[in-house]
Coordinates of N, CA and C in Angstrom, one line a residue:
X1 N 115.1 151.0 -21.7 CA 115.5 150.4 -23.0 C 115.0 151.2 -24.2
X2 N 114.6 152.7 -23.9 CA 114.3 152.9 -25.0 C 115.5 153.4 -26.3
X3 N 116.7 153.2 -26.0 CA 117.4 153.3 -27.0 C 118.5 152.0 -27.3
X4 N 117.4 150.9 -27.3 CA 117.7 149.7 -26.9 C 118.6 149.8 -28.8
X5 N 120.0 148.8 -28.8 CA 120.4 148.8 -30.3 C 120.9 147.5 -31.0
X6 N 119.6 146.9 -30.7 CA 119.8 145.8 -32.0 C 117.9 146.0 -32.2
X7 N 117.5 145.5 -33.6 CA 116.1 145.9 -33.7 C 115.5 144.8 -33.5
X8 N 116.1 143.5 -33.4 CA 115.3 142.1 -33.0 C 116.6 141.1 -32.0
X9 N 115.8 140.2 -31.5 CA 116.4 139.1 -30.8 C 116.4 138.1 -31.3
X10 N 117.0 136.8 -31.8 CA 117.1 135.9 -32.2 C 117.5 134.9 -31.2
X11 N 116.7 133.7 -30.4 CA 117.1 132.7 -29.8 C 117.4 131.0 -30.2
X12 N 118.3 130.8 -29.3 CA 118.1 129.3 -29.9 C 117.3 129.0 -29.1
X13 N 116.9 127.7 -28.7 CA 116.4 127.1 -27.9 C 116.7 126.4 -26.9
X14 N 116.8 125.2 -27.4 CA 117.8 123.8 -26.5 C 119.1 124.9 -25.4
X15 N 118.8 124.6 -24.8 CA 119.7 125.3 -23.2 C 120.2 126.4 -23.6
X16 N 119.3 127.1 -24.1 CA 119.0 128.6 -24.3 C 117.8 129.2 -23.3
X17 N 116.8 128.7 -24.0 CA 115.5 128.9 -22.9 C 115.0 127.6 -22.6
X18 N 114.8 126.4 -22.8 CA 114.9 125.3 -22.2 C 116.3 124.0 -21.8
X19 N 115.8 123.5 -20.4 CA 117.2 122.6 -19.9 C 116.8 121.7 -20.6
X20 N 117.1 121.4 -21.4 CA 116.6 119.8 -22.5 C 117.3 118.8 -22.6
X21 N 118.6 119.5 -23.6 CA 120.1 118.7 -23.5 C 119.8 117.1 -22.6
X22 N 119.8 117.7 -21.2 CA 120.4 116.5 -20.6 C 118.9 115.4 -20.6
X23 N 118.0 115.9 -20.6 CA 116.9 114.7 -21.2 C 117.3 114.2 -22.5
X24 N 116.9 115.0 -23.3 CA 116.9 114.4 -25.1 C 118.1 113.6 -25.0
X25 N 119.2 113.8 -24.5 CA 120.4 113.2 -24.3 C 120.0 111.8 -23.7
X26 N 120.0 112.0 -22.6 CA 119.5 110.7 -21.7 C 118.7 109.4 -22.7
X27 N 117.9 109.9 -23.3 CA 116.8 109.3 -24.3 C 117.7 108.6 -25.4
X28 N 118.5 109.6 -25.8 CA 119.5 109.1 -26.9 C 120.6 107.8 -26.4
X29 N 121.2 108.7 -25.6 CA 121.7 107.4 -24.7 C 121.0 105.8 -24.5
X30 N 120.3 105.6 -24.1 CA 119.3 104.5 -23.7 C 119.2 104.1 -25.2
X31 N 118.7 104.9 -26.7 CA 118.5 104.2 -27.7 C 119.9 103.8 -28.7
X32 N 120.8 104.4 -28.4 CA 122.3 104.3 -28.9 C 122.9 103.2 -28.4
X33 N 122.5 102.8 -26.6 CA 122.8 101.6 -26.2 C 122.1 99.8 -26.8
X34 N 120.4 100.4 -27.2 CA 120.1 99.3 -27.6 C 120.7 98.9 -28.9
X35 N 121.0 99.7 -29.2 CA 122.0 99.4 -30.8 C 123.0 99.1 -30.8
X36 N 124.0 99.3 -29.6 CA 125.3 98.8 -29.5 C 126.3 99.5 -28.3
X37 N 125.7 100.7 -29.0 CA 126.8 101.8 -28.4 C 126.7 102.0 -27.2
X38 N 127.7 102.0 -26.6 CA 127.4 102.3 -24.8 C 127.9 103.4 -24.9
X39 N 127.5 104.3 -24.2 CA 127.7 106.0 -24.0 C 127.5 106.1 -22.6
X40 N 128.0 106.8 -21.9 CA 127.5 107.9 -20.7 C 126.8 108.9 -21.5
X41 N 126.3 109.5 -20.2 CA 125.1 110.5 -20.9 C 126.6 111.8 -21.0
X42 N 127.3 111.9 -20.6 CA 128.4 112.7 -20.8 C 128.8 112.8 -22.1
X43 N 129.6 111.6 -22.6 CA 129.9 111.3 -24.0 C 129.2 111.9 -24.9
X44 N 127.6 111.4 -24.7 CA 126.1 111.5 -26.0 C 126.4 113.2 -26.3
X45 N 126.6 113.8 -25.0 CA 126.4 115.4 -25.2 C 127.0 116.0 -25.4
X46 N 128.7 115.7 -25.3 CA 129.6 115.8 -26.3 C 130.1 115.5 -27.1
X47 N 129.2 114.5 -27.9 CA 129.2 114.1 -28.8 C 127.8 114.7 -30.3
X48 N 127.0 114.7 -29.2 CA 125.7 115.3 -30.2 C 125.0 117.3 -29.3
X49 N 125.7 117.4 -29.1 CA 125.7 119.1 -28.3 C 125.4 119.9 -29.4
X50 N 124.3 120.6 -30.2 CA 124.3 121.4 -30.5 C 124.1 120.7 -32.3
X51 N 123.7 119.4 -32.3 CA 123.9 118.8 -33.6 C 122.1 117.9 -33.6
X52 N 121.7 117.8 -34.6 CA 120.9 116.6 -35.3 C 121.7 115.0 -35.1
X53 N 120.5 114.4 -34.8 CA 121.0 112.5 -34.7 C 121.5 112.7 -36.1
X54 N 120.8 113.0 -36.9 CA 121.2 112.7 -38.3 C 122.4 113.1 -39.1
X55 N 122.8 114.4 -37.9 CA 124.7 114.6 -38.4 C 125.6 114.2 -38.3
X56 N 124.9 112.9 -37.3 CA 125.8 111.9 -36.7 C 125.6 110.8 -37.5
X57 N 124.9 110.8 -38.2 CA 124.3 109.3 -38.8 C 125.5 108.2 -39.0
X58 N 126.3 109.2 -39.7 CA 127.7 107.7 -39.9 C 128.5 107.5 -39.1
X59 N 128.5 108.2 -38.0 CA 129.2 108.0 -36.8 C 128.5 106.7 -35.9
X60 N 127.3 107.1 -36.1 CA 126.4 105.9 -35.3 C 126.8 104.8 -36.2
X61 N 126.4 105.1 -37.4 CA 126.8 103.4 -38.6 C 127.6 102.9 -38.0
X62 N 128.8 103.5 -38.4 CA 130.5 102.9 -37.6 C 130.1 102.3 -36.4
X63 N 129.6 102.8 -36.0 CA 129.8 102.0 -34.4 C 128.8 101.2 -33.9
X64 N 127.7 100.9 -34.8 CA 126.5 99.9 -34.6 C 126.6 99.1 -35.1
X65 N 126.8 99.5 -36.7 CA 126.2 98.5 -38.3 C 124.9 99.0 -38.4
X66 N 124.1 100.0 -37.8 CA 123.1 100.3 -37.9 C 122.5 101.6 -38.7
X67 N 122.1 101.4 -39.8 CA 121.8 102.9 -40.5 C 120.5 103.5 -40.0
X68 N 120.5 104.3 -39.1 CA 119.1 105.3 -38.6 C 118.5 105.4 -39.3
X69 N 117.1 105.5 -39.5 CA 116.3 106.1 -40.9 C 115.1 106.5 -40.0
X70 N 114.2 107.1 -41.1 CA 112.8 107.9 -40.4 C 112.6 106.9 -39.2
X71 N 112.1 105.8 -39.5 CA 111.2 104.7 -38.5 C 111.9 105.4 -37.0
X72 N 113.5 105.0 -36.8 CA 113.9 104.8 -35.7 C 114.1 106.2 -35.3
X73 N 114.0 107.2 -36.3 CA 114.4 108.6 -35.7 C 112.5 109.2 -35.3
X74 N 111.2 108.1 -35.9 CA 110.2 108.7 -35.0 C 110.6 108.2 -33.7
X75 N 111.2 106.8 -33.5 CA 110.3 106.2 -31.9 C 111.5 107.1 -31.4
X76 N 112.3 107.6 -31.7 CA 113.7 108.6 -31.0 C 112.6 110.0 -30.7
X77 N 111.5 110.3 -31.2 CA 111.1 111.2 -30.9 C 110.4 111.5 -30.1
X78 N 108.9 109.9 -30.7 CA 108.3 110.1 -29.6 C 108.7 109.7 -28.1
X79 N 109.9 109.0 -28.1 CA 110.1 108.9 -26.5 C 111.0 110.1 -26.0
X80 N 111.6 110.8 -26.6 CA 112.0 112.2 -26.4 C 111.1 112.9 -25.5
X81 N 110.0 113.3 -26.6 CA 108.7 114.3 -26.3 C 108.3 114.1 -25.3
X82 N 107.8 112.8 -25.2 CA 107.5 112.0 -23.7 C 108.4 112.5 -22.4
X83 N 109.4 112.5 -22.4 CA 110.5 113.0 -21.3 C 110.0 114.2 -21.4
X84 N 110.4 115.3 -22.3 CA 110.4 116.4 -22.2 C 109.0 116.5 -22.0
X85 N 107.8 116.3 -22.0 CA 106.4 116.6 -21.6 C 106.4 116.6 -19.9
X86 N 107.3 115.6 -19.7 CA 107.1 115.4 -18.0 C 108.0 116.0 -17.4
X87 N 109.4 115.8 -17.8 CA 110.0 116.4 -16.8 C 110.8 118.2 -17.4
X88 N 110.6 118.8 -18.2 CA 111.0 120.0 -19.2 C 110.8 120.7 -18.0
X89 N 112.1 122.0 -17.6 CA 112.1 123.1 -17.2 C 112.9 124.2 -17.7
X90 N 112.0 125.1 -17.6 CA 112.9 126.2 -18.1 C 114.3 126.2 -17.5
X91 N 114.8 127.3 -18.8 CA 116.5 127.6 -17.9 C 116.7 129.1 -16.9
X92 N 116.8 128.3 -15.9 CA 116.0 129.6 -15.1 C 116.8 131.3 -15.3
X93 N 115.9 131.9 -15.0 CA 115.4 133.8 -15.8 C 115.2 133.3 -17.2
X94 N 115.2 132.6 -18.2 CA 114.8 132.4 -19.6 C 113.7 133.2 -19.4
X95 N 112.6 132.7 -19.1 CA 110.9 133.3 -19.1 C 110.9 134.9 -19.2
X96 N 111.4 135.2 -18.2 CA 111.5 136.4 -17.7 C 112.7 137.8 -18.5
X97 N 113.5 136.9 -19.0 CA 114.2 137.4 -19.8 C 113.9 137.8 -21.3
X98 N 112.8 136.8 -21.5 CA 112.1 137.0 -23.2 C 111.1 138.0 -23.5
X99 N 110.3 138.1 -22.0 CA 109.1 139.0 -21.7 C 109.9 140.1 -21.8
X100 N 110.8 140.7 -21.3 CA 111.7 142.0 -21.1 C 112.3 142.1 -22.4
X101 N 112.9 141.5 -23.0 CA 113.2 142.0 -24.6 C 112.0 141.6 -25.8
X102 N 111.0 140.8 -25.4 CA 110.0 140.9 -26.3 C 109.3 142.4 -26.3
X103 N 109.3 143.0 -25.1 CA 109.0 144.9 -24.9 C 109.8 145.6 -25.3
X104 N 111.3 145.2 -25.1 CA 112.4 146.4 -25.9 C 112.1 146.3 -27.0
X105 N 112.3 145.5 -27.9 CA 111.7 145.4 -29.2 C 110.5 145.7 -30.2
X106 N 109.6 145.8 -28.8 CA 108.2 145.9 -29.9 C 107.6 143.9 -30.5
X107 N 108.2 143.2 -29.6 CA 107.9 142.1 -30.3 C 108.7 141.4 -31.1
X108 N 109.8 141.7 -31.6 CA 110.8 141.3 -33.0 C 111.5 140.1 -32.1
X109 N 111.4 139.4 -31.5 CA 112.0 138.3 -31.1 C 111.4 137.0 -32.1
X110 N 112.5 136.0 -32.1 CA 112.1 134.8 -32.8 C 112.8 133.6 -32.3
X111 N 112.6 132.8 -32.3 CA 113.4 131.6 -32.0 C 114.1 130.6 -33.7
X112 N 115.3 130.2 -33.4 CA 116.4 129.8 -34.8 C 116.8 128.6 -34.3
X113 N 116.1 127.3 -34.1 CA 116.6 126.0 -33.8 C 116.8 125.4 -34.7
X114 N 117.8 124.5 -34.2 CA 118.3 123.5 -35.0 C 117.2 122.0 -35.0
X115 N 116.5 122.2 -33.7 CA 115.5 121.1 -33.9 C 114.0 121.1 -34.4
X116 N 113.4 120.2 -34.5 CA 112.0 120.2 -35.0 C 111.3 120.4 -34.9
X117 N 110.3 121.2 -35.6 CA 109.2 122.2 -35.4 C 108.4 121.4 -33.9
X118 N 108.0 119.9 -34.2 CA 107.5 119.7 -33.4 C 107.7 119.8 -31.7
X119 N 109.0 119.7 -31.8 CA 109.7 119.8 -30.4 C 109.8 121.7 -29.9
X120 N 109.9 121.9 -30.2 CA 110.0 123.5 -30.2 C 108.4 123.7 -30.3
X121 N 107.6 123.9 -30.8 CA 106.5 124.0 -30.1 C 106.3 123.4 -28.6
X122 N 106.3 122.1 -28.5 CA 106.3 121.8 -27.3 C 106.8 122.2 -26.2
X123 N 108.1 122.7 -26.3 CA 109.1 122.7 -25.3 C 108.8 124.7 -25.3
X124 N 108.0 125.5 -26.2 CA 107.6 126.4 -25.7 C 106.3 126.7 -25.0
X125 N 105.8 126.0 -25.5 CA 104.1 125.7 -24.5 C 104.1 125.3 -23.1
X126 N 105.2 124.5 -23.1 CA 105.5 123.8 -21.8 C 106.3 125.2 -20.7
X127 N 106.9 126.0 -20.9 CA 107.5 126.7 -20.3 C 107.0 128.3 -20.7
X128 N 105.7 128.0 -21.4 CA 104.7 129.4 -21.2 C 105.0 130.5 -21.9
X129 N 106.2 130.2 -22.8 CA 106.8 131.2 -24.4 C 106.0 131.4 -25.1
X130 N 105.2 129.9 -25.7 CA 104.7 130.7 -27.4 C 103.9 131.9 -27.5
X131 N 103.0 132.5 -26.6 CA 102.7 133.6 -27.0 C 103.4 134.4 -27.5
X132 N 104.8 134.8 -26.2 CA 106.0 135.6 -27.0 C 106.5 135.7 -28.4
X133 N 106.6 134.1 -28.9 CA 106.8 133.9 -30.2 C 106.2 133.8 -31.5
X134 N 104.7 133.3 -30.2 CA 104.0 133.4 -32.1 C 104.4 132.5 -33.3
X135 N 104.7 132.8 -34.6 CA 104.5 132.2 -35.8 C 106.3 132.2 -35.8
X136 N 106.5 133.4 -35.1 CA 108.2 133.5 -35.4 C 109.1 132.2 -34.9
X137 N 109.0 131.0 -35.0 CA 109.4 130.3 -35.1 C 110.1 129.5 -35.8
X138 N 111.5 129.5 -36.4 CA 111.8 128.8 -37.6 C 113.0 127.3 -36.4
X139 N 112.8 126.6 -37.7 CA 113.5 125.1 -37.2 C 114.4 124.9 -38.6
X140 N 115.4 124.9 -38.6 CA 117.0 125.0 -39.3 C 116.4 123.2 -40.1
X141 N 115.7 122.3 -39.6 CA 115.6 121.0 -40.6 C 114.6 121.3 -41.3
X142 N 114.1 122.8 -41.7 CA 113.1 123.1 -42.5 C 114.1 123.9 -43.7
X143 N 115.0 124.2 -43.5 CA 116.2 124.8 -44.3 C 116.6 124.2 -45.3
X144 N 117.6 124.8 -46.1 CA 118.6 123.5 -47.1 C 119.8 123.2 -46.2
X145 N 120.2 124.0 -45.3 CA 121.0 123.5 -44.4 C 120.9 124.0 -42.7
X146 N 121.2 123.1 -42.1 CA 121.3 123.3 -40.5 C 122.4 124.1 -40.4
X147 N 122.3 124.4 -38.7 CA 123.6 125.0 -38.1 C 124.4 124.0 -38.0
X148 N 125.6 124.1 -38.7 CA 126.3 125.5 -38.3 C 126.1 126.6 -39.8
X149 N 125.4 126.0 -40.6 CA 124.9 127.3 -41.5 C 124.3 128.2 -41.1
X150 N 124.6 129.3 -41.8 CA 123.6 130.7 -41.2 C 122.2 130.4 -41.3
X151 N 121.9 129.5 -42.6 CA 120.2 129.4 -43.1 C 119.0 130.0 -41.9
X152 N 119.6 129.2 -40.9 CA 117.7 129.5 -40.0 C 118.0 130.3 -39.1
X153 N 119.2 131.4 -39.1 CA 118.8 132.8 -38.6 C 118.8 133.6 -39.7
X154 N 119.1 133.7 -40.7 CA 118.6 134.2 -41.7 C 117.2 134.6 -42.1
X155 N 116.7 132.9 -42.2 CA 115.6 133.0 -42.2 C 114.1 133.8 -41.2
X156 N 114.9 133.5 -40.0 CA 114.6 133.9 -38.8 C 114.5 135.3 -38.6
X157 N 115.3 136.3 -39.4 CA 115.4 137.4 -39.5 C 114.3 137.9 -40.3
X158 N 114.4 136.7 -41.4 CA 113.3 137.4 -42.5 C 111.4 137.6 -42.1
X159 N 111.4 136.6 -41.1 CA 110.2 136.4 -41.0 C 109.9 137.8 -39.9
X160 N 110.9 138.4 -39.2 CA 110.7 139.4 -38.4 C 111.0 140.8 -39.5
X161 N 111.6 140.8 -40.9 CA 111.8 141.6 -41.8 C 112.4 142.7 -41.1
X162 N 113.6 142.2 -40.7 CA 115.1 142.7 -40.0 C 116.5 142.7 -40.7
X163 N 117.3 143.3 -40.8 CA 118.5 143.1 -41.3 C 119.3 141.9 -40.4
X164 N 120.0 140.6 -40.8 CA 120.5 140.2 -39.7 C 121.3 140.9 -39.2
X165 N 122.4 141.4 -39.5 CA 123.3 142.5 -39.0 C 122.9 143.4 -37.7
X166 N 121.3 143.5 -37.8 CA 120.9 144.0 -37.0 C 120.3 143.5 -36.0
X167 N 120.7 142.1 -35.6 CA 120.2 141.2 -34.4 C 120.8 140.9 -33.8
X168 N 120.6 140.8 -32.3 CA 121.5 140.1 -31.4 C 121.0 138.4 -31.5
X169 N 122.1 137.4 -31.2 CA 121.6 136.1 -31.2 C 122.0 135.5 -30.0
X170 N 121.4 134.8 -29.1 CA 121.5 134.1 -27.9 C 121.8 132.5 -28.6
X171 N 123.2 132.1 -28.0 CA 123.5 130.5 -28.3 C 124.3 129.7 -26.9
X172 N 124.2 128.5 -27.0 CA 125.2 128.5 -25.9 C 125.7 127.0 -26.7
X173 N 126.1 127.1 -27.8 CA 126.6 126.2 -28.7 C 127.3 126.2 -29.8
X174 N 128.5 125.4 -29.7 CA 129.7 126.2 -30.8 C 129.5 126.3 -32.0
X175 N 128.1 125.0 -32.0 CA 127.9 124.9 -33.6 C 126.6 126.3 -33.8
X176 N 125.7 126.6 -32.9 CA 124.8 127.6 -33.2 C 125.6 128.6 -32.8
X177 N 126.8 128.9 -32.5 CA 127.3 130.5 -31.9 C 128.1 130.8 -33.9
X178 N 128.2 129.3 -34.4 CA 129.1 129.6 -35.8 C 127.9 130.0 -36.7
X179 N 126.8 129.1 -36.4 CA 125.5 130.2 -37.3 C 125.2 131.5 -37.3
X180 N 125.6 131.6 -35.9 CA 124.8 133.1 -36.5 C 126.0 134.3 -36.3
X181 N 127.1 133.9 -36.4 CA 128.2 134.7 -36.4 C 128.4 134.7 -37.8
X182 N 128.1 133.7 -38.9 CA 128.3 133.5 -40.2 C 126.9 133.9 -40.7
X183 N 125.7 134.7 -40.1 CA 124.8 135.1 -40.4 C 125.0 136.7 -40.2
X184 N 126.2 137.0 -39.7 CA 126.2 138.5 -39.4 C 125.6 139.1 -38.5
X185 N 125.2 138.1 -37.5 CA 124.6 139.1 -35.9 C 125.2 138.8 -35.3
X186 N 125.4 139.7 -34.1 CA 126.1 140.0 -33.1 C 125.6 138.9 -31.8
X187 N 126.5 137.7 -31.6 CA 126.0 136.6 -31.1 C 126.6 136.6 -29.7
X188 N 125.7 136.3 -28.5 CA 125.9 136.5 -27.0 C 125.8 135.1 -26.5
X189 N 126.8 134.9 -25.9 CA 126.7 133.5 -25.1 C 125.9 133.1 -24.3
X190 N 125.6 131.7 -23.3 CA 125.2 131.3 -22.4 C 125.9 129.9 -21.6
X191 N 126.5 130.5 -21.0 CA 127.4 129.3 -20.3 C 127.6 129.1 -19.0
X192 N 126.5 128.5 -18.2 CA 126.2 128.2 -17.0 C 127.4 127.6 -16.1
X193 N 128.4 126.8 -17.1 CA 129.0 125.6 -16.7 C 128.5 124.4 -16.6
X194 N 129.4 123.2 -16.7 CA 128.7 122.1 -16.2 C 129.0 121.9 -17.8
X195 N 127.9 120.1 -17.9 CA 127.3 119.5 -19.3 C 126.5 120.1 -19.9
X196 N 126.1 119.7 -20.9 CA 124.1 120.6 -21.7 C 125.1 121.6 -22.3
X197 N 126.2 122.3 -22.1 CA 126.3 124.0 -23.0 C 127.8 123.8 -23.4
X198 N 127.7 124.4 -24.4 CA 129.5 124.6 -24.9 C 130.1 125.3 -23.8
X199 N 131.4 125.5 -23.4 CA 132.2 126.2 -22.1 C 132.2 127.5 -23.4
X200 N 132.5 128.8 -22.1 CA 132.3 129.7 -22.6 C 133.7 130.3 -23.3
X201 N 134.5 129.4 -23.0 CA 135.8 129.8 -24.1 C 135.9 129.6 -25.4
X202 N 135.2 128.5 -25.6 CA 135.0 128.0 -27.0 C 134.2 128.6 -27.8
X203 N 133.0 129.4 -27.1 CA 132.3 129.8 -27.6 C 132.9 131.4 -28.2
X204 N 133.6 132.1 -27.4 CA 134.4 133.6 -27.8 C 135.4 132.5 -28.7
X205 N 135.8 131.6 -28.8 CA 137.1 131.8 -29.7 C 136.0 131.3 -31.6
X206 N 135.0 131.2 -31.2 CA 134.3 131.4 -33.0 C 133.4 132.6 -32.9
X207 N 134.0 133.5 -32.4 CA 133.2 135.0 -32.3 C 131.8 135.6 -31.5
X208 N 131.9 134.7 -30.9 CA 130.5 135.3 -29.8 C 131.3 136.3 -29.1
X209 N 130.8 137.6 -28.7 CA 131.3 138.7 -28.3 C 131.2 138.9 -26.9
X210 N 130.3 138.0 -25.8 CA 130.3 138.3 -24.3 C 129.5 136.9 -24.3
X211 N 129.8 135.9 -22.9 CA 129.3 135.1 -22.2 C 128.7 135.4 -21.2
X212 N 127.3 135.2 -21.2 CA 126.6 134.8 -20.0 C 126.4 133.8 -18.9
X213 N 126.6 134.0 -17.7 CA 126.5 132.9 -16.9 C 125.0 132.6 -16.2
X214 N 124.4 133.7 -16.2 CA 123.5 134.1 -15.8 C 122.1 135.0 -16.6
X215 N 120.9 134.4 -17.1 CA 120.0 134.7 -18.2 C 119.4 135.6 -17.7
X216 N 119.7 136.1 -16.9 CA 118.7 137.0 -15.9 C 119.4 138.1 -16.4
X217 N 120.8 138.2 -16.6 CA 121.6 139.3 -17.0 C 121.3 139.9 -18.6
X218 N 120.6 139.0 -19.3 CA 120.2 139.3 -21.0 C 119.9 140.5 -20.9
X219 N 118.8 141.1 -20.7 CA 118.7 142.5 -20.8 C 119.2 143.6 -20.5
X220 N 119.8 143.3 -19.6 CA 120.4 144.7 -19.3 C 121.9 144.5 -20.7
X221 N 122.1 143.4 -20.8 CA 123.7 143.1 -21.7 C 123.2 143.5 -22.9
X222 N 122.4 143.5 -23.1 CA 122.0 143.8 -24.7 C 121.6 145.0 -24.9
X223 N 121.1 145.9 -23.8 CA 120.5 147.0 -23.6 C 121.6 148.0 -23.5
X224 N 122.7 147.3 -23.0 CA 123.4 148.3 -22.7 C 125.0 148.3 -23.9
X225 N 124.8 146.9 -24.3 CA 125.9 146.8 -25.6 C 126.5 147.9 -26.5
X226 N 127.8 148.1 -26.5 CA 128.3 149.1 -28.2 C 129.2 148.3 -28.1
X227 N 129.6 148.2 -29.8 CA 130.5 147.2 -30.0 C 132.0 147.9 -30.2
X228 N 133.2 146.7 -30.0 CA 134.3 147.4 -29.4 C 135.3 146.7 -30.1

């Protein structure tokens, strides 16, 4: 990889490098129901895939009479965290895949979530990342706007003092593949199949340039990328 050609990596998180979706989901489910809404966990995650409870806020209103506010979006958290403390696993080759471009790079990797600092710490300690990442951690609700704004790979870039143009971005979500395509990096899929990820058609038709089915393949795809 020594003529590796992007000069940093930019990841999301959430079913990027951890399987979370279908927990956090699950969680949401169960508290959407005490309020009215009956969902499958199917629905919740095509309904909230790739989004904040709070982008939903008036969607939930409509359908409860119930306006979310801090109070209910902590106990949404802490019983989140709780799931994700016990049952969180990586997405498998993630681990192994960050260690191998954390070396092509020299280190210039960061993580660009849409979720909360808190949770992202967590969910990288738990799956034996944060050393990789370090401080380079930015959370899009620290922004003036979320994804699908560019704001927190932007930012994300800045804190590695990169051009974004010059980063590859890992998403497997239509609303984070529109961030950082509108951030000007060259954005790479993840689409396992199944629930938890955008399908990988939807994801090339808002500009992600190649899907992955398989995270184990990250490095060599990126290593070996010229654009076409």
């Amino acid at each position: 990889m020594s003529h590796f050609p992007y000069d940093a990596v930019l990841f999301d998180c959430d079913g990027v490098l951890v399987d979370s979706e279908p927990i956090t989901n699950r969680v949401l489910t169960a508290m959407l129901g005490e309020l009215g809404w009956r969902l499958t966990l199917e629905e919740t995650l095509r309904i909230f895939l790739g989004k904040t409870v709070f982008d939903e806020a008036p969607r939930i209103q409509a359908e409860t009479g119930y306006r979310i506010d801090d109070a209910w979006i902590e106990r949404f958290r802490a019983r989140r965290n709780a799931a994700l403390e016990s049952e969180l696993e990586p997405i498998p080759g993630a681990p192994e895949a960050v260690r191998a471009l954390h070396a092509a790079v020299q280190g210039r990797i960061a993580v660009a979530s849409g979720a909360d600092r808190v949770k992202l710490r967590l969910q990288l300690e738990k799956i034996g990342l944060q050393d990789c990442f370090g401080e380079h951690v930015v959370s899009g609700q620290e922004q003036a706007r979320n994804k699908p704004w560019p704001d927190v790979y932007l930012a994300a870039a800045r804190t590695l003092d990169v051009d974004p143009a010059r980063c590859a971005v890992v998403e497997d979500s239509v609303t984070g593949a529109r961030a950082g395509v509108a951030a000007g990096a060259t954005v790479f899929g993840y689409s396992p199949g199944g629930p938890g990820h955008s399908d990988a058609q939807a994801l090339l038709d808002v500009g992600v340039v190649h899907v992955l089915r398989d995270m184990r393949e990250l490095p060599a795809v990126l290593a070996g990328w010229q654009a076409r």
